[in-house]
Short mmCIF file of C-alpha atoms in Angstrom, two decimals:
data_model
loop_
_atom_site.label_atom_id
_atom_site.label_comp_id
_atom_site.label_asym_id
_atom_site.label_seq_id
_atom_site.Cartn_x
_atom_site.Cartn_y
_atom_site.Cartn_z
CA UNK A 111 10.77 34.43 11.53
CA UNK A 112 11.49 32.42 14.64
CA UNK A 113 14.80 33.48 17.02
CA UNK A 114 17.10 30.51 16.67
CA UNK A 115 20.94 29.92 17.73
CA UNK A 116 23.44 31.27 15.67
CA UNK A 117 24.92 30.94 12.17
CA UNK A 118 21.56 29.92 11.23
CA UNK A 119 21.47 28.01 8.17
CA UNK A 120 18.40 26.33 6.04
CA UNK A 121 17.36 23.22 6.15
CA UNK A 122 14.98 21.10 4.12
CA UNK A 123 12.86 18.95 6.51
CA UNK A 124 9.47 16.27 5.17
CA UNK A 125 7.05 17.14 8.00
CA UNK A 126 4.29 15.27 8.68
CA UNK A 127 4.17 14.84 5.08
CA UNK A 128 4.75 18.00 3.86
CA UNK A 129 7.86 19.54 2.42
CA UNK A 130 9.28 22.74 4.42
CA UNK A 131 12.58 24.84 4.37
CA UNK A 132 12.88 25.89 8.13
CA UNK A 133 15.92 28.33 9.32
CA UNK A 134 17.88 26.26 12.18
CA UNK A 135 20.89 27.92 14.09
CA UNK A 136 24.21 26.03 14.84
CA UNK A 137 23.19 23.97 17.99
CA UNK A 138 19.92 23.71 17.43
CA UNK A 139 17.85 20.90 18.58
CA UNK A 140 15.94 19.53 16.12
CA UNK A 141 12.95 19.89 19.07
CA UNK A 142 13.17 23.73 19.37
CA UNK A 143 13.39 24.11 15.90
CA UNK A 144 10.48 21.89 15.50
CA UNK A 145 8.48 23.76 17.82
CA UNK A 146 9.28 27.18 16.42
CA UNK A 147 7.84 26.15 13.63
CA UNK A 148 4.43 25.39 14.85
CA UNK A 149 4.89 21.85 15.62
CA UNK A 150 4.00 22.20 19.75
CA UNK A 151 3.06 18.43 19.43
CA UNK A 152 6.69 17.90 20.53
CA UNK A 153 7.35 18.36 24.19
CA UNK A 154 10.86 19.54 25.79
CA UNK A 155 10.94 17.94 28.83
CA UNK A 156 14.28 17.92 29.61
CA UNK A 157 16.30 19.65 26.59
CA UNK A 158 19.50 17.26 27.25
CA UNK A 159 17.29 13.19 25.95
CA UNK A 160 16.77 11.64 28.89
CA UNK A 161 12.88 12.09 29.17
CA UNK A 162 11.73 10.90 25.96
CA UNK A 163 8.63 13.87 25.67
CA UNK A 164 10.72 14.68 22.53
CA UNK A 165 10.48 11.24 20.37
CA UNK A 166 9.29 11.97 16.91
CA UNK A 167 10.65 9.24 13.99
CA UNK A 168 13.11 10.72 12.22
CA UNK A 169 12.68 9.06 8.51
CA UNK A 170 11.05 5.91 10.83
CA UNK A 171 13.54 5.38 13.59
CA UNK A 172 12.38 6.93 16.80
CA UNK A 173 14.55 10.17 18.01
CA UNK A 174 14.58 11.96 20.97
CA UNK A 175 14.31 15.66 19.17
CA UNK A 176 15.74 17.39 22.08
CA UNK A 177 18.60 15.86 22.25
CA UNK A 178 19.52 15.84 18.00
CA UNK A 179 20.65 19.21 16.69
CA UNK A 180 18.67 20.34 13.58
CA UNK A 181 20.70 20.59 10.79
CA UNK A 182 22.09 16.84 11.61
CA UNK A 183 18.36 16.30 10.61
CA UNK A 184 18.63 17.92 7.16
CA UNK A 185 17.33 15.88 4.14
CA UNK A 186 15.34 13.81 6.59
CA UNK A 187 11.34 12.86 7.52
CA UNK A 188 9.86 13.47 10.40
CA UNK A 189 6.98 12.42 11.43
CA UNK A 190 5.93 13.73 15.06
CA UNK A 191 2.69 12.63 17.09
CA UNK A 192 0.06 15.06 15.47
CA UNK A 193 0.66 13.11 11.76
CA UNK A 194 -0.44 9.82 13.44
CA UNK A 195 -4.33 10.49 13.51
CA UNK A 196 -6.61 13.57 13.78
CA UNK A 197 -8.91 14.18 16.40
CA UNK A 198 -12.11 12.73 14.46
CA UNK A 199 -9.98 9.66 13.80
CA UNK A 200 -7.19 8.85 16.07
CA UNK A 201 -4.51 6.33 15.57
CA UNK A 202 -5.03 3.27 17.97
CA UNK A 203 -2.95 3.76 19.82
CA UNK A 204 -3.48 7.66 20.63
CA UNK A 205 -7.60 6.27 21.39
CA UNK A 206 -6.43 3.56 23.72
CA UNK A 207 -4.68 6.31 25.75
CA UNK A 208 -7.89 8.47 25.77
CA UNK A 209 -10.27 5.21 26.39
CA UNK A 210 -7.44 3.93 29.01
CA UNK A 211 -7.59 7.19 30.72
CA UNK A 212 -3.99 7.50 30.16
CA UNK A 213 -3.58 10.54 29.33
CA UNK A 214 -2.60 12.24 32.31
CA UNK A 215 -1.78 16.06 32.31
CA UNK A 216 -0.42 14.94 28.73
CA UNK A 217 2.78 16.33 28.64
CA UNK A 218 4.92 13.12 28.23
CA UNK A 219 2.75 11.39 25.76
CA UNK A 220 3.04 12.45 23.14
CA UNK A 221 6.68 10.76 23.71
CA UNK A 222 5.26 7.62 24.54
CA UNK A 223 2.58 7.40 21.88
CA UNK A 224 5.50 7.73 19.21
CA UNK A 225 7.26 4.70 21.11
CA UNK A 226 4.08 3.01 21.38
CA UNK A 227 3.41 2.89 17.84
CA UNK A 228 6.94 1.72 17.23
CA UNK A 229 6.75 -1.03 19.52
CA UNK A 230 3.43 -2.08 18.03
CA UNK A 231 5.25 -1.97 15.12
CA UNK A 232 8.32 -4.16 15.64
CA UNK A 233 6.37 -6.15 18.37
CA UNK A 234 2.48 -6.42 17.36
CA UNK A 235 1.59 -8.38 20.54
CA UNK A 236 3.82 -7.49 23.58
CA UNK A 237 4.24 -9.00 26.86
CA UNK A 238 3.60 -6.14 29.79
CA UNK A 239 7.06 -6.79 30.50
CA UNK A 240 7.71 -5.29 26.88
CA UNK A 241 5.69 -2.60 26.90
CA UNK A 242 7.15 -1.43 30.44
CA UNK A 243 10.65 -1.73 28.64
CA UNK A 244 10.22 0.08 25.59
CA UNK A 245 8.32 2.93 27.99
CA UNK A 246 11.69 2.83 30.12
CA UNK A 247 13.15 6.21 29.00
CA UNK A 248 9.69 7.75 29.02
CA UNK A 249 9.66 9.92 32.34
CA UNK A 250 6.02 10.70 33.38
CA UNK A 251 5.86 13.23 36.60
CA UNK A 252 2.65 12.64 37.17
CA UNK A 253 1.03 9.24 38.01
CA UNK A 254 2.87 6.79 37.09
CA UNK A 255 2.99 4.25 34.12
CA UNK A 256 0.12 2.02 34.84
CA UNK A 257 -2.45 3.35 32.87
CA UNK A 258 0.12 4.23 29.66
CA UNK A 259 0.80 0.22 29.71
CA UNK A 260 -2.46 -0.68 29.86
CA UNK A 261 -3.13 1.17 26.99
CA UNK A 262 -0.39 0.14 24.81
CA UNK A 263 -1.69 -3.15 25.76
CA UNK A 264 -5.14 -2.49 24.29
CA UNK A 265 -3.82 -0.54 21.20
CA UNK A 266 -2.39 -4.11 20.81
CA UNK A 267 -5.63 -5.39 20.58
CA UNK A 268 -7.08 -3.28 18.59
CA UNK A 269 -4.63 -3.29 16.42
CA UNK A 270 -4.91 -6.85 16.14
CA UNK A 271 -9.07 -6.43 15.14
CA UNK A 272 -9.96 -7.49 18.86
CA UNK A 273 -12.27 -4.52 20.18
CA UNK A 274 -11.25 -5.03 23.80
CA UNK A 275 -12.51 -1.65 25.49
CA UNK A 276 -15.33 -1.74 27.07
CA UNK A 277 -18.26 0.91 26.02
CA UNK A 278 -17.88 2.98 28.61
CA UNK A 279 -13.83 3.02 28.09
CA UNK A 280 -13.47 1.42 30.92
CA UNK A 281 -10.49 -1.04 31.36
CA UNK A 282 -10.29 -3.22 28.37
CA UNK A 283 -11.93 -6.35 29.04
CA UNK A 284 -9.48 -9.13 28.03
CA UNK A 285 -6.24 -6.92 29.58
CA UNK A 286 -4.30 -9.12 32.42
CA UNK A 287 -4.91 -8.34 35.92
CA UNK A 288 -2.41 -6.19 37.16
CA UNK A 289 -1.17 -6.44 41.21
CA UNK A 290 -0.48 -3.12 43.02
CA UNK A 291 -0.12 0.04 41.04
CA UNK A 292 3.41 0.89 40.37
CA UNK A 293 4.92 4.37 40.07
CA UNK A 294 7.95 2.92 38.19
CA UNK A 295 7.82 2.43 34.56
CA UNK A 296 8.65 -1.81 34.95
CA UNK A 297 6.53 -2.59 37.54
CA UNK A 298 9.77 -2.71 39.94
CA UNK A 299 11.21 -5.67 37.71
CA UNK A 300 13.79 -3.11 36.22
CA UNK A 301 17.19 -1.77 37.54
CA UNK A 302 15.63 1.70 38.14
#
């Protein structure tokens, strides 16, 4: 059984589908409990919800896990990156990231996948502009957010039924030209 905080109590979680009882200690984050259960597809990036690596929907809003203690979580769905596709048939949006080369060392995307897909969502055809704001409390230490917009961009697309990429998944052929390559997730149009 998995260490957690104490006066640890049971909850009743729908994960990824499936039904669970997991043991969650008083000030618990529904994030480390998460993980302690198998589910490594969440990221703790920051353990206080200001990096977003956390996001899972929690019964369909989009949470930041580390920052939501467990039990407030009990009776509820969550649904975290792994449930969106599997690796023989990804979600759009997670093959737009691979075929965008957006990826990166990985760690923060699964955070921005989950907002992805709830952008797409709400907002099937985004301007940049809204892609770089619902990305804003996505913090990616490596690169940058260039690629990751791009490819929200394309899941768009694709998502849409226009088969942008290009065979070689390359940059997607209809995506607008971009200027200079910006480190900051708006492009430098934000108050960041």
């Amino acid at each position: 059984m998995p260490k957690t905080g104490g006066n640890a109590v049971d909850i009743e979680l729908t994960i990824n589908g499936e039904r669970t009882i997991v043991e969650a200690g008083s000030g618990d984050d529904l994030a480390t409990v998460l993980r302690q259960h198998g589910y490594i597809d969440v990221k703790c990036g920051c353990d206080g919800g200001t990096c977003g690596a956390s996001k899972v929907f929690v019964d369909g809003d989009v949470r930041m896990a580390c920052e939501m203690e467990a039990t407030d979580a009990d009776g509820s769905e969550i649904q975290t990156v792994a449930a969106l596709g599997t690796q023989a048939d990804l979600h759009p949006v997670q093959q737009a990231f691979v075929d965008n080369f957006a990826v990166q060392c990985g760690f923060c995307i699964p955070g921005m996948v989950i907002q992805a897909v709830a952008l797409l969502d709400s907002n099937p055809d985004p301007t940049e502009r809204e892609v770089r704001e619902a990305l804003d409390d996505n913090v990616c230490r490596c690169t940058g957010y260039q690629k990751p917009v791009e490819a929200v961009l394309d899941a768009a697309q694709r998502m849409q039924g226009e088969q942008s990429v290009a065979a070689d998944g390359g940059h997607p052929v209809s995506a607008p030209t971009h200027g200079d390559e910006s480190t900051s997730c708006c492009g430098g149009d934000c108050d960041e």
